[in-house]
Amino acid sequence: MGRPRGSRNQDFDVKRQQLADRMAERLVVDGVMASFADLARAAGVSVPTLRHYFGDREGAVVATFQAMDVSSRDLLEALSDPGPHALRESLQHWATRTVDGFRHYGVGNLFAGALSHGLHDPVIGPAFVKYVLEPSIALCERLLQRHRERGEIDIPDDELRGAALSLLSPLVLALLHQDALHGKTERPLDVRAFAARHVDRFLNGYGPAI
């Protein structure tokens, strides 16, 4: 007796996760998956197959963001641990790793692709915030909080999120400007040097704990 129409295979969830992982890998490589057909090609399946597992384009993109969130958790946790580094060295290390991640490990493509999917979209936009943007902000919050616990910086609880946004936002904007938006052809910027100066300005603003 055949499987009832509309029922799922036992390996449905496993297959769905595999497809989401493939789409996430493709997004990291090229940052562009504009249509449902693009997503199907990235997953290596037909459009009807992708529709079977995700329903529609929004469902497929959200699942892609979720896959990226899961696969990046260990890395984000490692980056939020200052280890033996003092405050300034730790933040400079974070800034360098952020630039390298954007430029050499697909994070820039992920942000650019996620933004292109998510802006003005009531489903994809919040998913980008939840699974891509917020984890990056939370990383900065944890890093600053750990230095606060060491007594190296004094940021009140109600300012911690704002401080994390102040640390992350200029660097992300500079990287998107130069790379994804090709701003280096209009007004080049040495992003590594900018990142180092930005950390110094951040510390001048918040200052070490006294």
PDB file of N, CA and C in Angstrom, residues 22-43 57 61 64-65 68 106-118 179-182:
ATOM      1  N   ARG A  22      22.485  23.392   1.888  1.00  0.00           N
ATOM      2  CA  ARG A  22      23.019  23.657   0.549  1.00  0.00           C
ATOM      3  C   ARG A  22      22.728  25.093   0.119  1.00  0.00           C
ATOM      4  N   MET A  23      21.526  25.565   0.384  1.00  0.00           N
ATOM      5  CA  MET A  23      21.182  26.948   0.029  1.00  0.00           C
ATOM      6  C   MET A  23      22.024  27.930   0.821  1.00  0.00           C
ATOM      7  N   ALA A  24      22.283  27.615   2.082  1.00  0.00           N
ATOM      8  CA  ALA A  24      23.123  28.489   2.896  1.00  0.00           C
ATOM      9  C   ALA A  24      24.538  28.547   2.354  1.00  0.00           C
ATOM     10  N   GLU A  25      25.069  27.411   1.944  1.00  0.00           N
ATOM     11  CA  GLU A  25      26.416  27.384   1.353  1.00  0.00           C
ATOM     12  C   GLU A  25      26.478  28.247   0.095  1.00  0.00           C
ATOM     13  N   ARG A  26      25.434  28.175  -0.731  1.00  0.00           N
ATOM     14  CA  ARG A  26      25.398  28.960  -1.955  1.00  0.00           C
ATOM     15  C   ARG A  26      25.298  30.452  -1.658  1.00  0.00           C
ATOM     16  N   LEU A  27      24.512  30.795  -0.641  1.00  0.00           N
ATOM     17  CA  LEU A  27      24.370  32.196  -0.277  1.00  0.00           C
ATOM     18  C   LEU A  27      25.703  32.773   0.192  1.00  0.00           C
ATOM     19  N   VAL A  28      26.467  31.971   0.919  1.00  0.00           N
ATOM     20  CA  VAL A  28      27.778  32.411   1.385  1.00  0.00           C
ATOM     21  C   VAL A  28      28.742  32.585   0.222  1.00  0.00           C
ATOM     22  N   VAL A  29      28.612  31.749  -0.807  1.00  0.00           N
ATOM     23  CA  VAL A  29      29.529  31.822  -1.941  1.00  0.00           C
ATOM     24  C   VAL A  29      29.263  33.040  -2.808  1.00  0.00           C
ATOM     25  N   ASP A  30      27.999  33.268  -3.203  1.00  0.00           N
ATOM     26  CA  ASP A  30      27.749  34.350  -4.167  1.00  0.00           C
ATOM     27  C   ASP A  30      26.791  35.428  -3.689  1.00  0.00           C
ATOM     28  N   GLY A  31      26.067  35.195  -2.595  1.00  0.00           N
ATOM     29  CA  GLY A  31      25.209  36.236  -2.038  1.00  0.00           C
ATOM     30  C   GLY A  31      23.980  36.562  -2.855  1.00  0.00           C
ATOM     31  N   VAL A  32      23.697  35.826  -3.915  1.00  0.00           N
ATOM     32  CA  VAL A  32      22.576  36.168  -4.793  1.00  0.00           C
ATOM     33  C   VAL A  32      21.715  34.936  -5.038  1.00  0.00           C
ATOM     34  N   MET A  33      20.473  34.984  -4.574  1.00  0.00           N
ATOM     35  CA  MET A  33      19.484  33.960  -4.877  1.00  0.00           C
ATOM     36  C   MET A  33      18.136  34.673  -4.950  1.00  0.00           C
ATOM     37  N   ALA A  34      17.888  35.322  -6.065  1.00  0.00           N
ATOM     38  CA  ALA A  34      16.763  36.241  -6.140  1.00  0.00           C
ATOM     39  C   ALA A  34      15.420  35.544  -6.262  1.00  0.00           C
ATOM     40  N   SER A  35      15.363  34.419  -6.937  1.00  0.00           N
ATOM     41  CA  SER A  35      14.081  33.795  -7.237  1.00  0.00           C
ATOM     42  C   SER A  35      14.002  32.405  -6.616  1.00  0.00           C
ATOM     43  N   PHE A  36      12.800  31.846  -6.644  1.00  0.00           N
ATOM     44  CA  PHE A  36      12.611  30.487  -6.158  1.00  0.00           C
ATOM     45  C   PHE A  36      13.420  29.502  -6.996  1.00  0.00           C
ATOM     46  N   ALA A  37      13.517  29.761  -8.296  1.00  0.00           N
ATOM     47  CA  ALA A  37      14.324  28.912  -9.163  1.00  0.00           C
ATOM     48  C   ALA A  37      15.803  28.980  -8.788  1.00  0.00           C
ATOM     49  N   ASP A  38      16.296  30.178  -8.405  1.00  0.00           N
ATOM     50  CA  ASP A  38      17.679  30.311  -7.944  1.00  0.00           C
ATOM     51  C   ASP A  38      17.913  29.446  -6.704  1.00  0.00           C
ATOM     52  N   LEU A  39      16.957  29.482  -5.805  1.00  0.00           N
ATOM     53  CA  LEU A  39      17.073  28.691  -4.584  1.00  0.00           C
ATOM     54  C   LEU A  39      17.087  27.199  -4.894  1.00  0.00           C
ATOM     55  N   ALA A  40      16.244  26.787  -5.831  1.00  0.00           N
ATOM     56  CA  ALA A  40      16.205  25.368  -6.214  1.00  0.00           C
ATOM     57  C   ALA A  40      17.535  24.935  -6.813  1.00  0.00           C
ATOM     58  N   ARG A  41      18.104  25.775  -7.681  1.00  0.00           N
ATOM     59  CA  ARG A  41      19.405  25.445  -8.269  1.00  0.00           C
ATOM     60  C   ARG A  41      20.474  25.351  -7.186  1.00  0.00           C
ATOM     61  N   ALA A  42      20.421  26.264  -6.225  1.00  0.00           N
ATOM     62  CA  ALA A  42      21.396  26.233  -5.136  1.00  0.00           C
ATOM     63  C   ALA A  42      21.263  24.952  -4.312  1.00  0.00           C
ATOM     64  N   ALA A  43      20.029  24.491  -4.136  1.00  0.00           N
ATOM     65  CA  ALA A  43      19.794  23.266  -3.368  1.00  0.00           C
ATOM     66  C   ALA A  43      20.044  22.013  -4.185  1.00  0.00           C
ATOM     67  N   ARG A  57       8.970  30.689  -1.592  1.00  0.00           N
ATOM     68  CA  ARG A  57      10.278  31.338  -1.543  1.00  0.00           C
ATOM     69  C   ARG A  57      10.605  31.814  -0.128  1.00  0.00           C
ATOM     70  N   VAL A  61      13.885  30.780   2.088  1.00  0.00           N
ATOM     71  CA  VAL A  61      14.883  31.755   2.539  1.00  0.00           C
ATOM     72  C   VAL A  61      15.001  31.745   4.052  1.00  0.00           C
ATOM     73  N   THR A  64      16.984  28.905   5.113  1.00  0.00           N
ATOM     74  CA  THR A  64      18.395  29.156   4.824  1.00  0.00           C
ATOM     75  C   THR A  64      19.037  29.970   5.937  1.00  0.00           C
ATOM     76  N   PHE A  65      18.354  31.012   6.391  1.00  0.00           N
ATOM     77  CA  PHE A  65      18.875  31.823   7.489  1.00  0.00           C
ATOM     78  C   PHE A  65      19.004  30.988   8.768  1.00  0.00           C
ATOM     79  N   MET A  68      22.090  28.910   8.600  1.00  0.00           N
ATOM     80  CA  MET A  68      23.285  29.706   8.861  1.00  0.00           C
ATOM     81  C   MET A  68      23.442  29.981  10.348  1.00  0.00           C
ATOM     82  N   GLY A 106      32.743  34.506   3.497  1.00  0.00           N
ATOM     83  CA  GLY A 106      31.365  34.542   3.051  1.00  0.00           C
ATOM     84  C   GLY A 106      30.385  35.335   3.882  1.00  0.00           C
ATOM     85  N   VAL A 107      30.846  35.940   4.983  1.00  0.00           N
ATOM     86  CA  VAL A 107      29.908  36.684   5.829  1.00  0.00           C
ATOM     87  C   VAL A 107      29.371  37.907   5.096  1.00  0.00           C
ATOM     88  N   GLY A 108      30.229  38.558   4.308  1.00  0.00           N
ATOM     89  CA  GLY A 108      29.768  39.712   3.545  1.00  0.00           C
ATOM     90  C   GLY A 108      28.694  39.332   2.542  1.00  0.00           C
ATOM     91  N   ASN A 109      28.899  38.219   1.842  1.00  0.00           N
ATOM     92  CA  ASN A 109      27.879  37.742   0.905  1.00  0.00           C
ATOM     93  C   ASN A 109      26.587  37.391   1.627  1.00  0.00           C
ATOM     94  N   LEU A 110      26.724  36.785   2.807  1.00  0.00           N
ATOM     95  CA  LEU A 110      25.540  36.438   3.586  1.00  0.00           C
ATOM     96  C   LEU A 110      24.753  37.688   3.958  1.00  0.00           C
ATOM     97  N   PHE A 111      25.429  38.708   4.472  1.00  0.00           N
ATOM     98  CA  PHE A 111      24.741  39.943   4.854  1.00  0.00           C
ATOM     99  C   PHE A 111      24.111  40.611   3.638  1.00  0.00           C
ATOM    100  N   ALA A 112      24.869  40.698   2.563  1.00  0.00           N
ATOM    101  CA  ALA A 112      24.345  41.349   1.359  1.00  0.00           C
ATOM    102  C   ALA A 112      23.147  40.592   0.805  1.00  0.00           C
ATOM    103  N   GLY A 113      23.266  39.268   0.721  1.00  0.00           N
ATOM    104  CA  GLY A 113      22.164  38.471   0.217  1.00  0.00           C
ATOM    105  C   GLY A 113      20.951  38.528   1.122  1.00  0.00           C
ATOM    106  N   ALA A 114      21.190  38.483   2.439  1.00  0.00           N
ATOM    107  CA  ALA A 114      20.084  38.547   3.390  1.00  0.00           C
ATOM    108  C   ALA A 114      19.377  39.890   3.317  1.00  0.00           C
ATOM    109  N   LEU A 115      20.135  40.953   3.185  1.00  0.00           N
ATOM    110  CA  LEU A 115      19.521  42.275   3.065  1.00  0.00           C
ATOM    111  C   LEU A 115      18.715  42.393   1.780  1.00  0.00           C
ATOM    112  N   SER A 116      19.263  41.869   0.686  1.00  0.00           N
ATOM    113  CA  SER A 116      18.545  41.967  -0.583  1.00  0.00           C
ATOM    114  C   SER A 116      17.231  41.199  -0.533  1.00  0.00           C
ATOM    115  N   HIS A 117      17.203  40.095   0.215  1.00  0.00           N
ATOM    116  CA  HIS A 117      15.967  39.334   0.377  1.00  0.00           C
ATOM    117  C   HIS A 117      15.025  40.009   1.376  1.00  0.00           C
ATOM    118  N   GLY A 118      15.599  40.590   2.438  1.00  0.00           N
ATOM    119  CA  GLY A 118      14.793  40.940   3.591  1.00  0.00           C
ATOM    120  C   GLY A 118      14.228  42.340   3.658  1.00  0.00           C
ATOM    121  N   ASP A 179      32.477  46.642  -0.483  1.00  0.00           N
ATOM    122  CA  ASP A 179      32.482  45.358  -1.177  1.00  0.00           C
ATOM    123  C   ASP A 179      31.170  45.074  -1.905  1.00  0.00           C
ATOM    124  N   ALA A 180      30.107  44.841  -1.181  1.00  0.00           N
ATOM    125  CA  ALA A 180      28.843  44.454  -1.815  1.00  0.00           C
ATOM    126  C   ALA A 180      28.297  45.557  -2.716  1.00  0.00           C
ATOM    127  N   LEU A 181      28.486  46.805  -2.317  1.00  0.00           N
ATOM    128  CA  LEU A 181      27.988  47.932  -3.112  1.00  0.00           C
ATOM    129  C   LEU A 181      29.050  48.514  -4.047  1.00  0.00           C
ATOM    130  N   HIS A 182      30.247  47.921  -4.055  1.00  0.00           N
ATOM    131  CA  HIS A 182      31.352  48.339  -4.932  1.00  0.00           C
ATOM    132  C   HIS A 182      31.737  49.794  -4.711  1.00  0.00           C
TER     133      HIS A 182
END
